[in-house]
Coordinates of C-alpha atoms in Angstrom, one line a residue:
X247 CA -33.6 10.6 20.3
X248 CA -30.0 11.3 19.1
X249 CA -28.6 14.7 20.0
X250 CA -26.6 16.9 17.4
X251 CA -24.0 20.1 18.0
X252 CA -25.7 23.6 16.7
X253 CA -22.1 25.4 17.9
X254 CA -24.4 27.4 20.8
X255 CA -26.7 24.5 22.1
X256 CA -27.2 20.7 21.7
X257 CA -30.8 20.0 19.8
X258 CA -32.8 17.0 19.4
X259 CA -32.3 15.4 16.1
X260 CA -36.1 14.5 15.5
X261 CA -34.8 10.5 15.1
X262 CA -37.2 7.7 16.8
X263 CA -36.4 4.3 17.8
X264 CA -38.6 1.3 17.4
X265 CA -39.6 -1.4 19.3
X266 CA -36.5 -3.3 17.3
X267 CA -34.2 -0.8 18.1
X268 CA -34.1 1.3 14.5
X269 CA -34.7 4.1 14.3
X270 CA -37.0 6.7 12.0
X271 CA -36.8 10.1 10.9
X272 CA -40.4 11.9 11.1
X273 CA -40.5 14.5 8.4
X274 CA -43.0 17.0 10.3
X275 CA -40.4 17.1 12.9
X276 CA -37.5 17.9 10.7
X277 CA -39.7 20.5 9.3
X278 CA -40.2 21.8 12.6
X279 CA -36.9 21.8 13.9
X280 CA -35.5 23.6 10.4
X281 CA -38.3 26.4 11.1
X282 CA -36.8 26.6 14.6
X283 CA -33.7 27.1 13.2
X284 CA -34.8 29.4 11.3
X285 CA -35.6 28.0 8.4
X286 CA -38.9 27.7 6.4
X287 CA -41.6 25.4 5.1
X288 CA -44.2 26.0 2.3
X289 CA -47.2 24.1 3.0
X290 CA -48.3 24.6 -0.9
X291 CA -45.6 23.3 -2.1
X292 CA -44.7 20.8 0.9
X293 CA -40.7 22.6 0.2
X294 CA -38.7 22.7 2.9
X295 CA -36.2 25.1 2.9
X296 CA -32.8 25.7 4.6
X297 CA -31.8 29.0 3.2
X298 CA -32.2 30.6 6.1
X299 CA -31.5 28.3 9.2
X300 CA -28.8 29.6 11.4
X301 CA -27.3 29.2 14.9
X302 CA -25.8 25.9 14.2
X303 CA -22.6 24.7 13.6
X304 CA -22.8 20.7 11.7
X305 CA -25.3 18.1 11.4
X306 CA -24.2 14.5 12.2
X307 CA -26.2 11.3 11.5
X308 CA -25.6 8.4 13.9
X309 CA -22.7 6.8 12.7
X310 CA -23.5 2.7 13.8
X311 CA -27.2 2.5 14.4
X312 CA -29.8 1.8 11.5
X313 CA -31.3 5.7 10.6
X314 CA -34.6 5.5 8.0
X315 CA -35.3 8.7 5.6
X316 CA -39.1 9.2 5.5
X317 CA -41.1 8.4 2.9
X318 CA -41.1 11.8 1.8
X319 CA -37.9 12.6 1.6
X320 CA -37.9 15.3 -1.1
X321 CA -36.5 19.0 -0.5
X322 CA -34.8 17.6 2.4
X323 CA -32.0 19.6 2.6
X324 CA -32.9 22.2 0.0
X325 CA -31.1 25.7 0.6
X326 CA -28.9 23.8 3.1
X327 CA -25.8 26.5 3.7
X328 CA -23.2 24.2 5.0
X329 CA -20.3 22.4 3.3
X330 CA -20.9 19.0 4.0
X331 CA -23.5 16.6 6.0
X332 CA -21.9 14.4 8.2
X333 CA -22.2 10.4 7.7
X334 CA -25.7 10.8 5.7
X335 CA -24.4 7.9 3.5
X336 CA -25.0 5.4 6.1
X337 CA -28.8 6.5 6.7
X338 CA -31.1 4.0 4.7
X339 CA -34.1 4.8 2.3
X340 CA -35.8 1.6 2.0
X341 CA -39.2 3.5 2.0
X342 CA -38.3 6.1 0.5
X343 CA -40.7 7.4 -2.0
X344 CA -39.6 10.7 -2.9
X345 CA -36.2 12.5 -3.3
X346 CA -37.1 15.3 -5.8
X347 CA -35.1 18.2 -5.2
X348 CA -33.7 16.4 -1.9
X349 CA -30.2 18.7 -2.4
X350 CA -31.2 21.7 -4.7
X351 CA -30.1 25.4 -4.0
X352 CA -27.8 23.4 -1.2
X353 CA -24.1 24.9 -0.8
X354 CA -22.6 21.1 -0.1
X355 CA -19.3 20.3 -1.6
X356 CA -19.1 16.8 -1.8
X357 CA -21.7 13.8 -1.0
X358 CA -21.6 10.1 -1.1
X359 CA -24.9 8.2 -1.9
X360 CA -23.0 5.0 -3.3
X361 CA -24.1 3.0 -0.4
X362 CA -28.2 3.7 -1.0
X363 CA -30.1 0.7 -2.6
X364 CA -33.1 2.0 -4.8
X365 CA -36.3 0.5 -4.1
X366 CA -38.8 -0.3 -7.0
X367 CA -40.6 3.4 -6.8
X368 CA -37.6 5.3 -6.8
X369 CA -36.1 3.0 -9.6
X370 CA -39.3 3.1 -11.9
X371 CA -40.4 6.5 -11.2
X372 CA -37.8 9.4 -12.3
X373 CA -40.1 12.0 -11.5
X374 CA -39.1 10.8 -7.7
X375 CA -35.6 11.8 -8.2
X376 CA -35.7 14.4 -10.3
X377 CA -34.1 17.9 -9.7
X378 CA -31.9 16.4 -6.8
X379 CA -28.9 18.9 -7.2
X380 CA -30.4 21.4 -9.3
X381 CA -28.6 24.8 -8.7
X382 CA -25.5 23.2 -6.6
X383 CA -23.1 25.7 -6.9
X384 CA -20.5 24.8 -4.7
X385 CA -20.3 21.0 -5.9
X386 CA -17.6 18.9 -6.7
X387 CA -17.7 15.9 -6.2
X388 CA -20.6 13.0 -6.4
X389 CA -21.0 9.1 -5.9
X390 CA -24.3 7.9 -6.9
X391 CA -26.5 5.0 -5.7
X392 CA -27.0 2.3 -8.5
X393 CA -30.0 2.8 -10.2
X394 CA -30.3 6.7 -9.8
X395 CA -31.7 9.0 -12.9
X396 CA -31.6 12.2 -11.5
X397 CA -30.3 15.7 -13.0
X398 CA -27.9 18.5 -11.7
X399 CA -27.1 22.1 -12.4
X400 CA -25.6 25.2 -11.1
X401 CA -22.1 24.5 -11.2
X402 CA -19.8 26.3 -13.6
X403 CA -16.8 24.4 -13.5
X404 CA -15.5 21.4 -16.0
X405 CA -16.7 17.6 -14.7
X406 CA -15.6 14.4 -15.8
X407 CA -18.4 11.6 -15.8
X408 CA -17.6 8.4 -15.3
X409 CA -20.0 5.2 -15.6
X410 CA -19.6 2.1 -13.3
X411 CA -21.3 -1.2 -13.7
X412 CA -21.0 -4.3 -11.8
X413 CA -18.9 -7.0 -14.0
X414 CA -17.9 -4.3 -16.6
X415 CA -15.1 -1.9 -17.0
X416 CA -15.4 2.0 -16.2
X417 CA -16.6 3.8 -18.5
X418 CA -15.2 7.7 -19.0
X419 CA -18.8 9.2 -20.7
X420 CA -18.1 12.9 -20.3
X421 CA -14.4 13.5 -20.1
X422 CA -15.3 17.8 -19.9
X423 CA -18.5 18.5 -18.7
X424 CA -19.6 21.6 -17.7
X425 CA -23.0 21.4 -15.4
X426 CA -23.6 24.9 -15.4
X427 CA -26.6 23.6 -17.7
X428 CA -29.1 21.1 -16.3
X429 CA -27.1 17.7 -17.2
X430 CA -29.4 14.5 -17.0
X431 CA -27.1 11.9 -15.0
X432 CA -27.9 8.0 -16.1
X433 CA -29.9 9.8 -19.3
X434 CA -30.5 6.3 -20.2
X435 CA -32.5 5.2 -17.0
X436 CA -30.0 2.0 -15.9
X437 CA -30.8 0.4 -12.9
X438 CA -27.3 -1.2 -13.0
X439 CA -25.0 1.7 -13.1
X440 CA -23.5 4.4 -10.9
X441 CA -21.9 7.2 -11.8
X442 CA -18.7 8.9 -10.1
X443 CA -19.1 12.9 -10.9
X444 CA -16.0 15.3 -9.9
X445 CA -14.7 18.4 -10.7
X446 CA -11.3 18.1 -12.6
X447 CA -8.9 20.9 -10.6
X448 CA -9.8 19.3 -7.9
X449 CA -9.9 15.8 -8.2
X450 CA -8.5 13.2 -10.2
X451 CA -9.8 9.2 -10.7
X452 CA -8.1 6.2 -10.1
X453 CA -9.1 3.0 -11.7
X454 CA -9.0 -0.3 -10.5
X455 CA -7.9 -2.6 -13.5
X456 CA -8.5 -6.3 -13.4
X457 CA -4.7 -7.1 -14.2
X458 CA -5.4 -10.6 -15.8
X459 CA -8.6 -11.4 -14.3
X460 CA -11.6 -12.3 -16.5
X461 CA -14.1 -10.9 -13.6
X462 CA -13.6 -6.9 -13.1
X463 CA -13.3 -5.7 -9.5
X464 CA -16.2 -3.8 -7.6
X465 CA -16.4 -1.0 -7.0
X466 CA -13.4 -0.7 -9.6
X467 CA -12.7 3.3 -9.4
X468 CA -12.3 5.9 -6.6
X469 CA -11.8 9.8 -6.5
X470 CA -8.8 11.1 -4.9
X471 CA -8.2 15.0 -3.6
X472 CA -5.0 16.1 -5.6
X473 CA -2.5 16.2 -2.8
X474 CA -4.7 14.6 -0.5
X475 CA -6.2 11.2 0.3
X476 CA -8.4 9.0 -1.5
X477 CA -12.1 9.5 -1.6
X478 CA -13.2 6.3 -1.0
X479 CA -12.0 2.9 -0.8
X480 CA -10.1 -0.1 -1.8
X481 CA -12.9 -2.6 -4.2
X482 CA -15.1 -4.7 -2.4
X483 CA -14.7 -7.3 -4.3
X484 CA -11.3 -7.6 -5.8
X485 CA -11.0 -9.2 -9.6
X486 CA -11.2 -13.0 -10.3
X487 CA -10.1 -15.6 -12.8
X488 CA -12.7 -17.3 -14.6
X489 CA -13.7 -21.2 -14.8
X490 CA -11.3 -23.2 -13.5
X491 CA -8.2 -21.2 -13.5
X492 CA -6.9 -20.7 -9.5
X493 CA -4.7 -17.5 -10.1
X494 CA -4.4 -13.9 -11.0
X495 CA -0.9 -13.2 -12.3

């Protein structure tokens, strides 16, 4: 097991090594350890529910070693009170089934999906992703995986939406969006694209032009923090010339 900081006590984080060394997150025992913090679960509806958990202070996922979401993975962190959830991005969801609701009612501020790869289910089946930051209040910023159709709400503040796609240039689709309404991200269901989502006082975008290539860099835009650092990274894969030409002036 891998051990996490409540602020009073160290826990068991209810993770579970193989016999090849990764490691598994068993959803009964997240549900028990959020009732023993004093969260709740609704057997009915098979929710789980954060709202309120207490007596602890962050929750970190491993930061090196191999961490697999369940199967069901839906309602996850629903009602979750804290700002942020600590290296989540590197946890993989390769059998993951179900992510409906997997962030609703949640107070986080920010989150970082774009390193998730989609199976089939989730990528055929949008009732699987549905809901997953419904009533976000607090929100400002999100990087989706490729792939995801999912739909967000809650948050009364002006958003600009911006469309990635391997090989293709960014694409600004909502320039002021407010998400107080339920907004449909990826309306169009395309298993190529992600989608960069950030509130505008708050953040501004910075795109990665090819500057004479014929091959657009990847992942060609980050976020930055006005008067902070950038939210992200430098591309991947930088931009390239076509055919036979050697240089990129």
């Amino acid at each position: 097991r891998s051990s996490w900081v409540t602020g009073v006590q160290t826990c068991a984080l209810p993770i579970f090594k193989n016999s090849s060394g990764d490691a598994n997150i068993d959803r009964s025992k997240w549900i028990e350890m959020v009732k023993a913090l004093g969260g709740s679960y609704d057997k009915n509806s098979g929710r789980i529910d954060w709202s309120n958990a207490s007596d602890f202070g962050r929750i970190y996922f491993p930061y090196s070693s191999k961490v697999y979401l369940p199967k069901d993975s839906s309602t996850f962190f629903y009602g979750f009170k804290k700002h942020s959830i600590y290296y989540l991005e590197n946890c993989k969801i390769d059998n993951v089934e179900n992510m409906e609701s997997m962030f609703a009612n949640s107070k986080i501020e920010s989150i970082d999906l774009s390193k998730w790869e989609l199976n089939d289910t989730l990528l055929s089946d949008t009732d699987k992703t549905k809901n997953m930051f419904a009533s976000c209040s607090d929100l400002g910023l999100i990087k989706t995986p490729v792939g995801l159709k999912t739909d967000i709400s809650g948050v009364n503040n002006s958003f600009k939406i911006v469309k990635l796609k391997k090989g293709e240039p960014v694409t600004v689709e909502k320039e002021n969006q407010n998400l107080n309404s339920s907004y449909k991200i990826n309306q169009s269901g395309d298993k190529n694209a992600c989608f960069h989502i950030y509130h505008k006082d708050k953040y501004v975008g910075v795109t990665f032009n090819s500057n004479g290539g014929d091959v657009e860099a990847w992942i060609n835009h980050a976020i930055v923090e006005k008067g902070k650092f950038i939210f992200g990274t430098n591309p991947k894969e930088n931009p390239k010339p076509a055919g036979d030409r050697k240089s990129v002036v």
